[in-house]
PDB file of C-alpha atoms in Angstrom:
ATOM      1  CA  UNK A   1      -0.493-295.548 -75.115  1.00 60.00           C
ATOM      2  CA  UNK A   2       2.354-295.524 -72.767  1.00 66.00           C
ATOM      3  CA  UNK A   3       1.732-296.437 -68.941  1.00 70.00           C
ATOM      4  CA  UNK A   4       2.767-292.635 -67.950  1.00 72.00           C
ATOM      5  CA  UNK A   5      -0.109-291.625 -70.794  1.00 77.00           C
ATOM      6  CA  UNK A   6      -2.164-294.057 -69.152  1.00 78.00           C
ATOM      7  CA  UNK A   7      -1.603-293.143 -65.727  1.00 81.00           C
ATOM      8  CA  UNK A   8      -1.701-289.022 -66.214  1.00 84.00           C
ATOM      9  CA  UNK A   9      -5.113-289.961 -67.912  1.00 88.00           C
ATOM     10  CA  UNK A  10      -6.604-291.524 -64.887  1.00 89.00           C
ATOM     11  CA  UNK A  11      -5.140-289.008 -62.496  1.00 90.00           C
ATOM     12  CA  UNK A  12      -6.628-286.338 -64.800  1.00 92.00           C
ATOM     13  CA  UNK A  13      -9.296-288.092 -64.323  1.00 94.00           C
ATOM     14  CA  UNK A  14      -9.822-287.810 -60.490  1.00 95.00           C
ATOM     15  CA  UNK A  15      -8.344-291.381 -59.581  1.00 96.00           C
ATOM     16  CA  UNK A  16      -6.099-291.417 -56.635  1.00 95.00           C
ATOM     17  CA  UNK A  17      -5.190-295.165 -56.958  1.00 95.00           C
ATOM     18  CA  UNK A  18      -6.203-297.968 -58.022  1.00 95.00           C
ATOM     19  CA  UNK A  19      -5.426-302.017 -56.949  1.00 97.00           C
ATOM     20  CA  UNK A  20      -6.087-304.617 -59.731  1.00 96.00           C
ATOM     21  CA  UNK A  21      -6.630-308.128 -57.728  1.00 98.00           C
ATOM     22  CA  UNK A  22      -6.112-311.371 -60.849  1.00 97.00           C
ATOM     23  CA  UNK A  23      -8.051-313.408 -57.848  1.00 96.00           C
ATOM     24  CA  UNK A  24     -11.086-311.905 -58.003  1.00 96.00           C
ATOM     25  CA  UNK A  25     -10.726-310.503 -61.470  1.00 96.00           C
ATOM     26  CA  UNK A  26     -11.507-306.791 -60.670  1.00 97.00           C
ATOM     27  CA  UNK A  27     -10.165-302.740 -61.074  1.00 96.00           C
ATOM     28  CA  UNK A  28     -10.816-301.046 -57.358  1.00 98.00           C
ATOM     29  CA  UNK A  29     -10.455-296.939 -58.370  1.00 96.00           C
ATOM     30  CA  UNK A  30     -10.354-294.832 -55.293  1.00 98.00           C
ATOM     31  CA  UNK A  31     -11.129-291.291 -56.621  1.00 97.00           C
ATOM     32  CA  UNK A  32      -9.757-288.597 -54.949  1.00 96.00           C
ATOM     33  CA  UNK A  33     -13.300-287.245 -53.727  1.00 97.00           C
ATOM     34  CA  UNK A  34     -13.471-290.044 -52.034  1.00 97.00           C
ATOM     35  CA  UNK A  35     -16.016-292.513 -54.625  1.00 98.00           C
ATOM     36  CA  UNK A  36     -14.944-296.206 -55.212  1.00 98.00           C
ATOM     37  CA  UNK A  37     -15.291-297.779 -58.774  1.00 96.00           C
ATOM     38  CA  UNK A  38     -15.237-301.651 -59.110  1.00 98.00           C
ATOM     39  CA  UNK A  39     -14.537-302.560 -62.323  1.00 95.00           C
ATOM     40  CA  UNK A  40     -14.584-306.310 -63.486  1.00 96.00           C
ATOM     41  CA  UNK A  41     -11.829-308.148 -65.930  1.00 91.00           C
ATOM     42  CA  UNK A  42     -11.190-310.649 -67.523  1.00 90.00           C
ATOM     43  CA  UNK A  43      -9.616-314.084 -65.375  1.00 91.00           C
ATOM     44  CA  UNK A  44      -6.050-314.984 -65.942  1.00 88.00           C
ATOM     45  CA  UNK A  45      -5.270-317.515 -69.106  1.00 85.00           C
ATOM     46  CA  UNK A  46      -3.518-319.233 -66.817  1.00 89.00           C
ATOM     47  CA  UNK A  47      -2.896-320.313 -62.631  1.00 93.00           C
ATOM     48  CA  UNK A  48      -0.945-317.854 -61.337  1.00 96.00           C
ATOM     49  CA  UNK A  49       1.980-319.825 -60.145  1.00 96.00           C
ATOM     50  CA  UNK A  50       3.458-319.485 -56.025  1.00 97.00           C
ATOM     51  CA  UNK A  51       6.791-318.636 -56.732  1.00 97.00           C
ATOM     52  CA  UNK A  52       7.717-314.866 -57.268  1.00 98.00           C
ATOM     53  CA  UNK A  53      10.397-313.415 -59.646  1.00 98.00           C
ATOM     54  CA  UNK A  54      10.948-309.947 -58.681  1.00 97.00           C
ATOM     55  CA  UNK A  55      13.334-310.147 -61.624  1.00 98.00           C
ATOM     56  CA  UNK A  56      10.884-311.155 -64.155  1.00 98.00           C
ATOM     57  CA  UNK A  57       8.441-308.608 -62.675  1.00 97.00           C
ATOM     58  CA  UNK A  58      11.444-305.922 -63.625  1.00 96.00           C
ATOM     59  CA  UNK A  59      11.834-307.269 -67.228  1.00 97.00           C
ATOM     60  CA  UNK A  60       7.960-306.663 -67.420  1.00 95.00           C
ATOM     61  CA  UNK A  61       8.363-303.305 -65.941  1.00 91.00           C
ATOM     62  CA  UNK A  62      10.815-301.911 -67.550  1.00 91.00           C
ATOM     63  CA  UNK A  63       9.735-303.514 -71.525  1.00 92.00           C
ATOM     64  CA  UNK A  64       6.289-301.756 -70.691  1.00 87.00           C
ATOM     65  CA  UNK A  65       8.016-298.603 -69.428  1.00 84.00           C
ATOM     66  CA  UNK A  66      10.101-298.798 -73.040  1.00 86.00           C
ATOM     67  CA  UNK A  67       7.750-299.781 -75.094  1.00 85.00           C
ATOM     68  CA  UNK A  68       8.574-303.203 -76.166  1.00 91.00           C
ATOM     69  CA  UNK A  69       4.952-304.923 -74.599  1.00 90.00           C
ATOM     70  CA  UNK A  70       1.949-303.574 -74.958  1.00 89.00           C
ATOM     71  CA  UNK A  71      -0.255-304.216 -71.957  1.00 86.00           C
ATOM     72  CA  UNK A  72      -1.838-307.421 -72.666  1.00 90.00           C
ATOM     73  CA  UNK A  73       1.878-308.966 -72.507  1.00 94.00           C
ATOM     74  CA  UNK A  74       2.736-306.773 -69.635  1.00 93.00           C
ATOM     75  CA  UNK A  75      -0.510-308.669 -68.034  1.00 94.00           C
ATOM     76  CA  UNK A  76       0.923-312.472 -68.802  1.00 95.00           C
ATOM     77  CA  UNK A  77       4.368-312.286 -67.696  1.00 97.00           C
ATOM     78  CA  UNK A  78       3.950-310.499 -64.453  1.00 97.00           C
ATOM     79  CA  UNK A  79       1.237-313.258 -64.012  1.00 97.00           C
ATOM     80  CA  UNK A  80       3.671-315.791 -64.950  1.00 97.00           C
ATOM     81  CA  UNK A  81       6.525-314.141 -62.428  1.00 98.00           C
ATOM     82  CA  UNK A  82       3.518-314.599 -59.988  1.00 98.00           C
ATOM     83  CA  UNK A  83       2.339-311.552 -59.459  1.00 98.00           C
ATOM     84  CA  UNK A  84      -1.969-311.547 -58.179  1.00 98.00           C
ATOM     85  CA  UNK A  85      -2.636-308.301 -58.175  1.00 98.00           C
ATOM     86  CA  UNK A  86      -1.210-304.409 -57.449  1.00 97.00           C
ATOM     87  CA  UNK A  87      -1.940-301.254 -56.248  1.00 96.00           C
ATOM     88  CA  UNK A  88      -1.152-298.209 -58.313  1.00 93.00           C
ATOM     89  CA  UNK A  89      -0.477-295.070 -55.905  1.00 93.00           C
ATOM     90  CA  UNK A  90      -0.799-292.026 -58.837  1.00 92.00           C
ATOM     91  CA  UNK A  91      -0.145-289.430 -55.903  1.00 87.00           C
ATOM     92  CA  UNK A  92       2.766-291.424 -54.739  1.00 88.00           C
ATOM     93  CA  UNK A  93       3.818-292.151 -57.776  1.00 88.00           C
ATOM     94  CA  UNK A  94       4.453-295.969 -57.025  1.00 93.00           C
ATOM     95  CA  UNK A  95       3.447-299.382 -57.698  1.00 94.00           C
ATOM     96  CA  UNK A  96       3.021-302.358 -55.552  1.00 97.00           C
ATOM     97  CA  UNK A  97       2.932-305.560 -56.860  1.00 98.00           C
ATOM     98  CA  UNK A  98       1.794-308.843 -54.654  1.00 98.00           C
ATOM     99  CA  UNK A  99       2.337-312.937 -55.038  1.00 98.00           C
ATOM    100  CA  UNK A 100       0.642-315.122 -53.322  1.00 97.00           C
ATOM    101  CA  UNK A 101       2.749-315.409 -50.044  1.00 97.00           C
ATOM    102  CA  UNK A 102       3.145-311.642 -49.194  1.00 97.00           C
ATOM    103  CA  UNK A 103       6.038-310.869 -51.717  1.00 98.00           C
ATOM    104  CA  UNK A 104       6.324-307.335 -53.062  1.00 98.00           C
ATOM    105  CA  UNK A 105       7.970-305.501 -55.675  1.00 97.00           C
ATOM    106  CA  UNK A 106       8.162-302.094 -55.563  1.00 96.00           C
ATOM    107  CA  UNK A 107       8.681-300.065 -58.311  1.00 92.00           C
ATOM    108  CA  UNK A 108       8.631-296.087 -58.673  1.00 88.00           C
ATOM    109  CA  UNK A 109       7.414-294.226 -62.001  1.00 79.00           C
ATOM    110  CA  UNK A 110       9.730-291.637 -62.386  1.00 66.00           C
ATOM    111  CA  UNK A 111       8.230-290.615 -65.972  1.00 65.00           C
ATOM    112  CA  UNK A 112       5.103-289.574 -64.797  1.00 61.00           C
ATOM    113  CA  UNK A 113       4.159-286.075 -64.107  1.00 59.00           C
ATOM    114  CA  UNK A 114       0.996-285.044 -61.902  1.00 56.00           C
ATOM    115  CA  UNK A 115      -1.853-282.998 -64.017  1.00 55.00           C
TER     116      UNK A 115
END
């Protein structure tokens, strides 16, 4: 399943947005009528290092967004480019992702299409 399949299922689903934190190993869903879900997930393998790669958050992106990972790989290397959590705005159609010192990475999906 593709992250636009993925992402037009939730939203068809009533899910607004949703931030996944790697700290505190949990799924927050914020539904559009207003309930909040907590979901719990697995920890990281591994520490999530301090330095941020935007760039190897990209590569992530975009080999997800193609098809070349599949989303247990998409996990482990935006872990490994830093990355502790991010919050998915369906409505807005963007994505946040955080490292540990306040960097972001913004990236838009342009594939997906509202239900």
């Amino acid at each position: 399943m593709s992250l636009d399949e993925v992402t037009t299922s939730l939203a068809s689903a009533g899910v607004e947005s949703y931030w996944v934190d790697y700290r505190a190993c949990r799924v927050i869903c914020y539904m559009r009528n207003g309930d909040v879900f907590i979901l719990e997930v697995d920890p990281p393998g591994k520490s999530i290092p301090y330095e941020f790669s935007n760039m190897c958050i990209q590569a992530a992106v975009n080999g997800l967004q193609r098809g070349e990972l599949i989303f247990p790989d998409f996990t482990r290397d935006i872990q490994a480019a830093g990355c502790v959590g991010y919050a998915v705005w369906i409505l807005g159609k963007v994505v946040t992702y955080h490292g540990r010192k306040g960097e972001q990475h913004v990236d838009h999906m342009p594939g997906f299409l509202m239900p």
